[in-house]
Coordinates of C-alpha atoms and ligand atoms in Angstrom, one line a residue:
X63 CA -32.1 30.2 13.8
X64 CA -33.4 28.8 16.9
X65 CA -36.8 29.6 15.9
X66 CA -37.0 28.6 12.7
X67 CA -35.4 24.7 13.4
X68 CA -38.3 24.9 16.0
X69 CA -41.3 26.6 14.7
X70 CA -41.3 26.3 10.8
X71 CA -42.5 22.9 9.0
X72 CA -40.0 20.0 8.2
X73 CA -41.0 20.9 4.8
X74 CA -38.2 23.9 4.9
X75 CA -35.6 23.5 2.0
X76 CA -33.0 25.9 1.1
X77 CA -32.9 26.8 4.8
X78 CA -30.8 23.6 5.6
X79 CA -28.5 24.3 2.7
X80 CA -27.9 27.9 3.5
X81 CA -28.1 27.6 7.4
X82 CA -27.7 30.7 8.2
X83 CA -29.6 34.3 9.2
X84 CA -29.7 36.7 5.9
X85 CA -30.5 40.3 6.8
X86 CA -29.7 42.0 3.7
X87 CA -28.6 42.1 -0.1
X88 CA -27.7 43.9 -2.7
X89 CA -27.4 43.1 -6.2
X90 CA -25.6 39.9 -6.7
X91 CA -24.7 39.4 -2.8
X92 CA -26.2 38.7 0.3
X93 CA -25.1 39.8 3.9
X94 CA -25.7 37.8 7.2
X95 CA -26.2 38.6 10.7
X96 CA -22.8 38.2 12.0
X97 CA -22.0 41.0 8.8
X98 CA -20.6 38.0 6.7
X99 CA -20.6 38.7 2.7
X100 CA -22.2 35.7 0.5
X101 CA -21.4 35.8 -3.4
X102 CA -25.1 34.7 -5.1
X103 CA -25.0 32.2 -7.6
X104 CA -28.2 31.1 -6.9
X105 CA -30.9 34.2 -8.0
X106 CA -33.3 33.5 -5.4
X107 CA -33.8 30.2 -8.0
X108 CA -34.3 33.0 -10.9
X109 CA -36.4 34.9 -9.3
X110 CA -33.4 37.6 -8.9
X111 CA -31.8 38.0 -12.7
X112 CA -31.5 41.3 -11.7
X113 CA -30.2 40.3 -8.5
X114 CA -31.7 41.9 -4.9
X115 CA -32.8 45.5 -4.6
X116 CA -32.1 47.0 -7.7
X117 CA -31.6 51.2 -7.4
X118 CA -34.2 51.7 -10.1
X119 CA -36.9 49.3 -8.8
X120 CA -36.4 50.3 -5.6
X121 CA -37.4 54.0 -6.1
X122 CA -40.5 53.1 -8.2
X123 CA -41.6 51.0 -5.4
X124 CA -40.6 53.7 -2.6
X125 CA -42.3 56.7 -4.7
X126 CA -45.6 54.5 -5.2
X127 CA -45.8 53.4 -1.4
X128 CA -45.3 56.7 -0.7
X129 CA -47.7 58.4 -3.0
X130 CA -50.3 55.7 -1.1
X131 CA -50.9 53.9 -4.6
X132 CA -52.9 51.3 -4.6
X133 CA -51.4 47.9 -3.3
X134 CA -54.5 45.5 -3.4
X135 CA -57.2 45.2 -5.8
X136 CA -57.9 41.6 -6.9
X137 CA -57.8 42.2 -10.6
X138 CA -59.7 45.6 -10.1
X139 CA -58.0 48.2 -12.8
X140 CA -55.1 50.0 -11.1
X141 CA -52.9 52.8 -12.9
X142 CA -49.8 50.4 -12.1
X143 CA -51.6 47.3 -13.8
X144 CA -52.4 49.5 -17.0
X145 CA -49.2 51.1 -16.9
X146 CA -47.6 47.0 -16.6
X147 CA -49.8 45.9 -19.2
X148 CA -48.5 48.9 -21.8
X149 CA -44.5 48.6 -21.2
X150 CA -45.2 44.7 -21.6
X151 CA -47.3 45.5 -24.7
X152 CA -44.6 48.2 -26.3
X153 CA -41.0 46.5 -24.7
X154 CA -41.9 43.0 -25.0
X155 CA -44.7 42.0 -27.4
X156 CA -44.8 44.3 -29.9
X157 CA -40.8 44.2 -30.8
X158 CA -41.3 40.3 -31.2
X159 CA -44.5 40.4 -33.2
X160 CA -46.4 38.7 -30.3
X161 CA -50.0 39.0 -30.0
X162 CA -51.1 37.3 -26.5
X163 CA -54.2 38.4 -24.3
X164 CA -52.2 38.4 -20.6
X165 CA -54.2 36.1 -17.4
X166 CA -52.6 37.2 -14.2
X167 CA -53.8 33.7 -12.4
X168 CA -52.8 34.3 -9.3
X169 CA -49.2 35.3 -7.4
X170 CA -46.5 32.4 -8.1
X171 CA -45.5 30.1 -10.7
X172 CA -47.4 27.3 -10.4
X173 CA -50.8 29.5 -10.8
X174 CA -49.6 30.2 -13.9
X175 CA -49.3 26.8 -14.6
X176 CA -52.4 26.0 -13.6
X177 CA -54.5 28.7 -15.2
X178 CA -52.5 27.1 -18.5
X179 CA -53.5 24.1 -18.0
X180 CA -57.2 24.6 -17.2
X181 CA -57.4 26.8 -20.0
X182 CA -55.9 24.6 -23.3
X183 CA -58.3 21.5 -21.5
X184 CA -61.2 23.9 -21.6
X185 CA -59.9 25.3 -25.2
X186 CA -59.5 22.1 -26.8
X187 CA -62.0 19.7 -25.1
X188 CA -59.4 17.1 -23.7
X189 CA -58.5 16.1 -20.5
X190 CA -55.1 14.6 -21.3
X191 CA -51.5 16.9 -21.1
X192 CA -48.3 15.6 -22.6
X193 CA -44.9 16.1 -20.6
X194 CA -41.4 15.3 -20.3
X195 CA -39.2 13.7 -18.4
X196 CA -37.5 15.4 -15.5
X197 CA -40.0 18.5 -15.7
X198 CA -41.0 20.7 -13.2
X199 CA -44.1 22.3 -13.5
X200 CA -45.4 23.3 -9.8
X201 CA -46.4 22.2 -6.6
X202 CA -50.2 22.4 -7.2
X203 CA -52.1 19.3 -8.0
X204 CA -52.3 20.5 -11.9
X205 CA -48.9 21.6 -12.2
X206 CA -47.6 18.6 -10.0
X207 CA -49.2 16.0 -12.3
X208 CA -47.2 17.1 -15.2
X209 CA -44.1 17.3 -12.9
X210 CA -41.3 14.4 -13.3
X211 CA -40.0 14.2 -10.1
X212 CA -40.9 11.3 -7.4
X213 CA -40.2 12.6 -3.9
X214 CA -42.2 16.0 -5.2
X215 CA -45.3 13.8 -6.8
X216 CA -45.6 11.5 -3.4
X217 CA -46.2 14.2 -1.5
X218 CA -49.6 14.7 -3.4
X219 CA -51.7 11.7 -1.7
X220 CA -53.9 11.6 -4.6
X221 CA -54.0 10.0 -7.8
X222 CA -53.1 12.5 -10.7
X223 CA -54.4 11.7 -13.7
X224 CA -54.9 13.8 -17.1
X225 CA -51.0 13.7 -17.7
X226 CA -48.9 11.6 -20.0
X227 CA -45.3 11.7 -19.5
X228 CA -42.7 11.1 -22.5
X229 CA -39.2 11.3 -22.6
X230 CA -37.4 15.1 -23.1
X231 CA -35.4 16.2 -25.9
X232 CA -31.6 13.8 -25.4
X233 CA -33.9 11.5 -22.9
X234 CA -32.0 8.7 -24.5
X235 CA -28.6 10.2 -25.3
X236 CA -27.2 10.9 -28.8
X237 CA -28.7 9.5 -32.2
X238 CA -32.5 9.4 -30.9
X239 CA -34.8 12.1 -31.2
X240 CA -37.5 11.9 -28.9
X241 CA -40.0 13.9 -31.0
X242 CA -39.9 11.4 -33.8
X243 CA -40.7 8.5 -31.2
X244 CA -43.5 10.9 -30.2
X245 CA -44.5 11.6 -33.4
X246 CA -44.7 8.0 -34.5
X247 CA -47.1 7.2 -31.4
X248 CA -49.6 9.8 -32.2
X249 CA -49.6 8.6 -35.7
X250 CA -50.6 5.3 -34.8
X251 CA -54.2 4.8 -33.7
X252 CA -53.1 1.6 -31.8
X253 CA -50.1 2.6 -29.6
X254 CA -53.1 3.3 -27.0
X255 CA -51.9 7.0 -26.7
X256 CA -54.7 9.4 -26.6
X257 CA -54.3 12.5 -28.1
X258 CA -53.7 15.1 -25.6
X259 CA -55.2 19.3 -25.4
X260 CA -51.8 19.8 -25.1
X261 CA -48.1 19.6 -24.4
X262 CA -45.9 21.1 -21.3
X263 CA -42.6 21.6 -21.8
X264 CA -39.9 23.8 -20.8
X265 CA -37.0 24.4 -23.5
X266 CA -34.1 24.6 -20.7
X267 CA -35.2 22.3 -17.7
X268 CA -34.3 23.7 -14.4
X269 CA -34.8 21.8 -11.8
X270 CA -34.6 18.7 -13.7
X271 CA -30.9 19.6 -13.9
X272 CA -30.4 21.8 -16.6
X273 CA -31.6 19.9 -19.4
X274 CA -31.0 21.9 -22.5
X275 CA -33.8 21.4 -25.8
X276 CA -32.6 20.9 -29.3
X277 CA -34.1 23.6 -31.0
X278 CA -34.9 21.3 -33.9
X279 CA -36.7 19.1 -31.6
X280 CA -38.7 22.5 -30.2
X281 CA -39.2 22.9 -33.6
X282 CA -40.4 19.1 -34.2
X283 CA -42.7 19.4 -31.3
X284 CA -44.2 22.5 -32.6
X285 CA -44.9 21.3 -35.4
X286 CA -46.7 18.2 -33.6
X287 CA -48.7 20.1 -32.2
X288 CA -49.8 21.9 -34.9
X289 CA -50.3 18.8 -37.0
X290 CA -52.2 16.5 -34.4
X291 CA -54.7 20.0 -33.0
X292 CA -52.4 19.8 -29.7
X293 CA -52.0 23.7 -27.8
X294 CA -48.1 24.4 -27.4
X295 CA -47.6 25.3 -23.7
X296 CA -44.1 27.0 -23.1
X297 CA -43.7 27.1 -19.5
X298 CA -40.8 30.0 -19.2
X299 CA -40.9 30.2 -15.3
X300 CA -37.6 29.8 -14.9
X301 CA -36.0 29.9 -18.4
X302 CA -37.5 32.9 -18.9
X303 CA -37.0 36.7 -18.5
X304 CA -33.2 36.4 -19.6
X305 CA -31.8 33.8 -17.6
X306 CA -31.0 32.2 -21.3
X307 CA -30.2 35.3 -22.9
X308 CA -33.1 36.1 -24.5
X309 CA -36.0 38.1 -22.7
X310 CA -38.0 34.3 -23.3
X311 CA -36.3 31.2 -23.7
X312 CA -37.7 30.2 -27.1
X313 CA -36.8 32.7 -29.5
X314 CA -33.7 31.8 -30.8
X315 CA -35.8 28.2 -31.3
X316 CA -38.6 30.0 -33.5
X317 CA -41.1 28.7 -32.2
X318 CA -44.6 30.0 -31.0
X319 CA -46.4 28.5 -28.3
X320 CA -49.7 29.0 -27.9
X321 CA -49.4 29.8 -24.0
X322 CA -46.7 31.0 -22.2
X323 CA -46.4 31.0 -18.7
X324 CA -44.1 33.7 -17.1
X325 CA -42.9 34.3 -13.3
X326 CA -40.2 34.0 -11.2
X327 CA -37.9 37.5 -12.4
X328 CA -41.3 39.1 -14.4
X329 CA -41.4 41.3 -11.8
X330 CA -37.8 42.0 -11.2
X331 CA -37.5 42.5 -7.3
X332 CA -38.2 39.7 -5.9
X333 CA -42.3 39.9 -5.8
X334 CA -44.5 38.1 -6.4
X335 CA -46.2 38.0 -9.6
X336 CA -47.0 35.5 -12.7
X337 CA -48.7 35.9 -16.1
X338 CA -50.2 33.7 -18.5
X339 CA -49.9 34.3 -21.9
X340 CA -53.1 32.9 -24.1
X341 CA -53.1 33.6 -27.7
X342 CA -55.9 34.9 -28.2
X343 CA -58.3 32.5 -30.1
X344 CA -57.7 29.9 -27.0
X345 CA -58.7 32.8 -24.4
X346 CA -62.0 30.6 -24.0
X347 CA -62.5 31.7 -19.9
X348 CA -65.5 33.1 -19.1
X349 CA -65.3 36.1 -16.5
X350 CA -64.7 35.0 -13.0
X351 CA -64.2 31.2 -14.3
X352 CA -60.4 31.2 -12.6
X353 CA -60.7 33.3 -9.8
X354 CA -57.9 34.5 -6.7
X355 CA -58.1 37.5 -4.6
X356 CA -54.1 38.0 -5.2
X357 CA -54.4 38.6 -8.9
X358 CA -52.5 42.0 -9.7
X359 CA -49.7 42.2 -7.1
X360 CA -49.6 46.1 -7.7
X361 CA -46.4 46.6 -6.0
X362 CA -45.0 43.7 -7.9
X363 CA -46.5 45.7 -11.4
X364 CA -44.4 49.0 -10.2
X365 CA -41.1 46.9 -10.1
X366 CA -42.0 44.6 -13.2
X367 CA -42.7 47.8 -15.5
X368 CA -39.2 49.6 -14.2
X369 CA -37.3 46.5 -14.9
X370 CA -38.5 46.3 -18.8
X371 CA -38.2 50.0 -19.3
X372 CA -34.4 49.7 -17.7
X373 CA -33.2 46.0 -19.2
X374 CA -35.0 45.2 -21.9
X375 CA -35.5 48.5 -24.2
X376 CA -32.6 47.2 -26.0
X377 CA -30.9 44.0 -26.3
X378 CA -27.3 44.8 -24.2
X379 CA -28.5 43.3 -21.3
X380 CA -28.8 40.0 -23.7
X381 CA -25.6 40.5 -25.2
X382 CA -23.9 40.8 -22.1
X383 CA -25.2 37.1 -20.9
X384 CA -24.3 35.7 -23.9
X385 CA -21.2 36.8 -24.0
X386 CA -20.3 36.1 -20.3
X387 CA -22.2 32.7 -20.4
X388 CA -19.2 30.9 -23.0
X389 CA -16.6 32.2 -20.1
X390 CA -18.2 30.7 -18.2
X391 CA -19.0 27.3 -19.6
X392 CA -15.1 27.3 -20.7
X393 CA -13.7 28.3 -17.4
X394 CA -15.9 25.1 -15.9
X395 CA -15.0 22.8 -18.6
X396 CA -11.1 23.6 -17.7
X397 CA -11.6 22.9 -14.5
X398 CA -13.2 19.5 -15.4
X399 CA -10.3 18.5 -17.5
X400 CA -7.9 19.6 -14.8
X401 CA -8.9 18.0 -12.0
X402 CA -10.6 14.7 -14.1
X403 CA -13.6 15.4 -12.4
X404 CA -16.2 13.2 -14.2
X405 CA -18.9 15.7 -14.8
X406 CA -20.9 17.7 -18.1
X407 CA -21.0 21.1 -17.9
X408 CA -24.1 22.1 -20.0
X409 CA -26.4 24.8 -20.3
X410 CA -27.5 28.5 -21.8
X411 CA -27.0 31.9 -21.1
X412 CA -26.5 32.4 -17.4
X413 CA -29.0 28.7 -16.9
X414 CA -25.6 26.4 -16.3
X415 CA -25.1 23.0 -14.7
X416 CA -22.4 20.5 -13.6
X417 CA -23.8 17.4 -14.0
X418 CA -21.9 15.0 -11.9
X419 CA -21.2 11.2 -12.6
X420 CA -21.4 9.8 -8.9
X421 CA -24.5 12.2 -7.9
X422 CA -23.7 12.9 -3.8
X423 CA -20.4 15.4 -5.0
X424 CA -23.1 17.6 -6.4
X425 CA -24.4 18.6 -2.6
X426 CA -21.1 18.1 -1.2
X427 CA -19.6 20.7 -3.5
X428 CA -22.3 23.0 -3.1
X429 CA -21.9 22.6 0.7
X430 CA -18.1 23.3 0.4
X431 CA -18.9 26.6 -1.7
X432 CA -21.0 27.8 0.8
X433 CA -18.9 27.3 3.5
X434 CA -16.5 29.4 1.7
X435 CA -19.3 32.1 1.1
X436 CA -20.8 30.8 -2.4
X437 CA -24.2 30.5 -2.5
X438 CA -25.8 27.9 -5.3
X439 CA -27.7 24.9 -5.0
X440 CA -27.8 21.7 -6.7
X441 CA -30.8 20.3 -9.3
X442 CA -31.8 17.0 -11.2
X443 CA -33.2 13.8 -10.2
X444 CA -30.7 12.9 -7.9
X445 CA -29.7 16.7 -7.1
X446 CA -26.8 15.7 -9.3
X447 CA -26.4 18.7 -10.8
X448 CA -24.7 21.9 -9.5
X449 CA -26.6 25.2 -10.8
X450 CA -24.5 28.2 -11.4
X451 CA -27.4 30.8 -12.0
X452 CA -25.4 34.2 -11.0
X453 CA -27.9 37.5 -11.2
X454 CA -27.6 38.4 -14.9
X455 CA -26.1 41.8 -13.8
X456 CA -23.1 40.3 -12.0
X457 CA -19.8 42.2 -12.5
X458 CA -17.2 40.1 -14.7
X459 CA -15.2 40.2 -11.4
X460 CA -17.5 38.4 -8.7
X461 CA -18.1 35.8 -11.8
X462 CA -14.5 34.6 -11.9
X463 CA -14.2 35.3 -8.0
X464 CA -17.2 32.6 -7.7
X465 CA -15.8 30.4 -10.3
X466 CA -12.4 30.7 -8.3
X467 CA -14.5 29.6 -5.3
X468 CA -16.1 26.7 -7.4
X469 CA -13.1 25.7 -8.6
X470 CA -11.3 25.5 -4.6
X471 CA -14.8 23.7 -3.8
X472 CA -14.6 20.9 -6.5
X473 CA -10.7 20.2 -6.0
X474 CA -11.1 19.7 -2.1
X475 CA -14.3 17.4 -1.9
X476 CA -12.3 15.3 -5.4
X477 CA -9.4 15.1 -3.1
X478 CA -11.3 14.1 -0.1
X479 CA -13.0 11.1 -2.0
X480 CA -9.2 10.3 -3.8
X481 CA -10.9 11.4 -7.3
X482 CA -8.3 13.9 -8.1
X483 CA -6.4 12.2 -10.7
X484 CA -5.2 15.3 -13.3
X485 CA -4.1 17.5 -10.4
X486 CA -2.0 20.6 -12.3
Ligands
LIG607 C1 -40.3 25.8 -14.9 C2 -41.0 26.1 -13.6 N1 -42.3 26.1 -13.6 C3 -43.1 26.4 -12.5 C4 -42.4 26.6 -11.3 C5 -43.3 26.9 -10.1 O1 -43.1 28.2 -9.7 P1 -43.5 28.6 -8.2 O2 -42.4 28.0 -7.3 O3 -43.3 30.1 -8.2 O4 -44.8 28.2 -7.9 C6 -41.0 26.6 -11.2 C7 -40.3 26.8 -10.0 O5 -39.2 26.5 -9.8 C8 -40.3 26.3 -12.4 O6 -39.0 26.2 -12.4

């Protein structure tokens, strides 16, 4: 560890939350030098739904190295990228009815964002891009300027303009809808708003703290768009590839954005690799116009196309996080009432926050659970919210065993601050 407090940028994050050396993992736990076991509740932030190493993913990557496929190619055609671009075709876009032209933009998240972004300007002829409250959209200078929060956007230096903010879905609590304020400012040609190329949004927010969409006001918003010539950008980064249930986090909204952005878990191990989805009539790029020499992570493509064929051929995996998610949001809500902790457990699928009343128990709960071999980290503007993100593929038994944890974690730091007032 010596190394890293010396060497490696005060810009390193999870590293003083989890301060210690991992050398391995498998599926939904992670091992450190000394040999000591850590339960994962944290997915590598959802890049792991299918938690670390996976058998199957594993030997598709081990064959291909082996056979010497090809591992870098820009966005040269490779057998693996073909072979990617069919199982996401048959598994995933063709079940759903989808018709989407794919961009691979570049490795990570944020180019994804970016490439969206650039795109639905250049689409629609419009510099401005509506988003909400509490997003998170990326650390580029694109994806940054239609990111909430204010620690993340001072660290840009530079102006960002070309981004409106408005306030999310429940912004203002119960009895307002959001979309209807929005609607009413795009209807009146003196409220000063101009009319964007498009709107950002996410339907669960992630690091905003587990924010959870209405579906009626996805639904609203859609139809904004639609009505006012505004592109629908779904940004499914994190919400996406199960973590909600659902394979994206929109369907059960019915809804269809015009560009989707996907990372995080697309590739299933771990690697990096992100896709932008354009409908096609808004795939306006000419060739070479967004450019990157690590389009088409090959190795990334091996593991990506083993994970669809294995998870998402059928809907069980989907079933299973549904079912397992309302356990899950019971067993937290009985542990609010019982200890009168004054929190809201909120959320979907296995995309579940604690959102705590006095903000600094959020980090000192997390803190406890690691302690006690619990990895999960907190979210929100004032990381008041604790995110329980377990792999999707986690055993009943290490989800109760990390709740049980959880549950030990929450009564001591109550107790410590005198909070615990319904004790059983
Ligand atoms: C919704 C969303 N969009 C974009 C990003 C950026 O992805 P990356 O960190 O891979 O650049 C994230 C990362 O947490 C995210 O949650």
């Amino acid at each position: 560890m010596e190394i890293i407090n010396r060497l490696e940028s005060e810009v390193r994050g999870y590293v003083r939350s989890f301060p210690k050396v991992f050398t391995h993992a498998k599926a939904n736990r992670m091992t450190t030098e000394d040999g000591a076991e850590y339960l994962d509740f944290f997915s590598g932030a959802g890049a792991l739904n299918y938690g670390h190493n996976d058998e199957v993913m594993k030997k598709a990557l081990v064959d291909y190295i082996a056979s010497d496929g090809v591992t870098h190619g820009l966005d040269m055609a490779t057998e693996a990228k073909q072979h990617f671009l069919k199982t996401f075709e048959d598994v995933i876009m063709k079940p759903r009815g989808m018709d989407y032209k794919i961009q691979f933009p570049g490795p990570t998240g944020t180019n994804a964002v970016e490439a969206a972004l650039k795109v639905a300007r250049k689409a629609k002829g419009r510099d401005r891009v509506l988003f909400f409250t509490n997003a998170y959209h990326g650390m580029t200078l694109g994806a940054l300027a239609v990111t909430g929060n204010a620690s993340k956007r001072g660290g840009a230096g530079v102006n960002m303009p070309g981004a409106i903010p408005q306030p999310y879905s429940g912004y203002f609590g119960e009895g307002r809808d959001t979309a209807d304020d929005l609607e009413m400012l795009l209807n009146n040609s003196s409220s000063g708003l101009e009319k964007p190329a498009a709107i950002i949004l996410e339907t669960v927010q992630g690091e905003g703290g587990i924010n959870v969409a209405d579906f009626d006001w996805l639904k609203k918003i859609e139809k904004l768009c639609r009505d006012h010539d505004m592109l629908l950008i779904v940004d499914d980064i994190q919400a996406g590839v199960g973590r909600t249930g659902p394979f994206f986090s929109f369907e059960p909204a019915g809804i269809s954005p015009d560009i989707i952005t996907v990372s995080k878990s697309l590739s299933g191990y771990g690697l990096p690799l992100a896709i932008t989805m354009i409908k096609p009539e808004y795939d306006v790029w000419a060739p070479g116009e967004h450019n990157g020499t690590f389009r088409g992570n090959n190795h990334a493509f091996v593991t990506a196309s083993a994970a669809l064929e294995h998870y998402w051929r059928d809907d069980k995996l989907e079933k299973a996080v549904l079912r397992a998610s309302d356990r899950i949001k019971e067993r937290l809500g009985g542990i609010i009432s019982k200890t009168g902790f004054k929190a809201e457990v909120r959320g979907r699928g296995f995309f579940i926050g604690i959102d705590c009343e006095q903000a600094e128990l959020a980090d000192e709960i997390a803190a406890e659970c690691f302690k006690h071999h619990l990895i999960l980290e907190t979210a929100g503007a004032d990381d008041n919210v604790i995110k329980v993100m377990p792999p999707l593929i986690s055993p009943d038994a290490d989800i109760e065993k990390g709740l049980d944890t959880l549950e030990t974690a929450i009564h001591t730091v109550l107790e410590q601050h005198g909070l615990l007032t319904n004790a059983a």
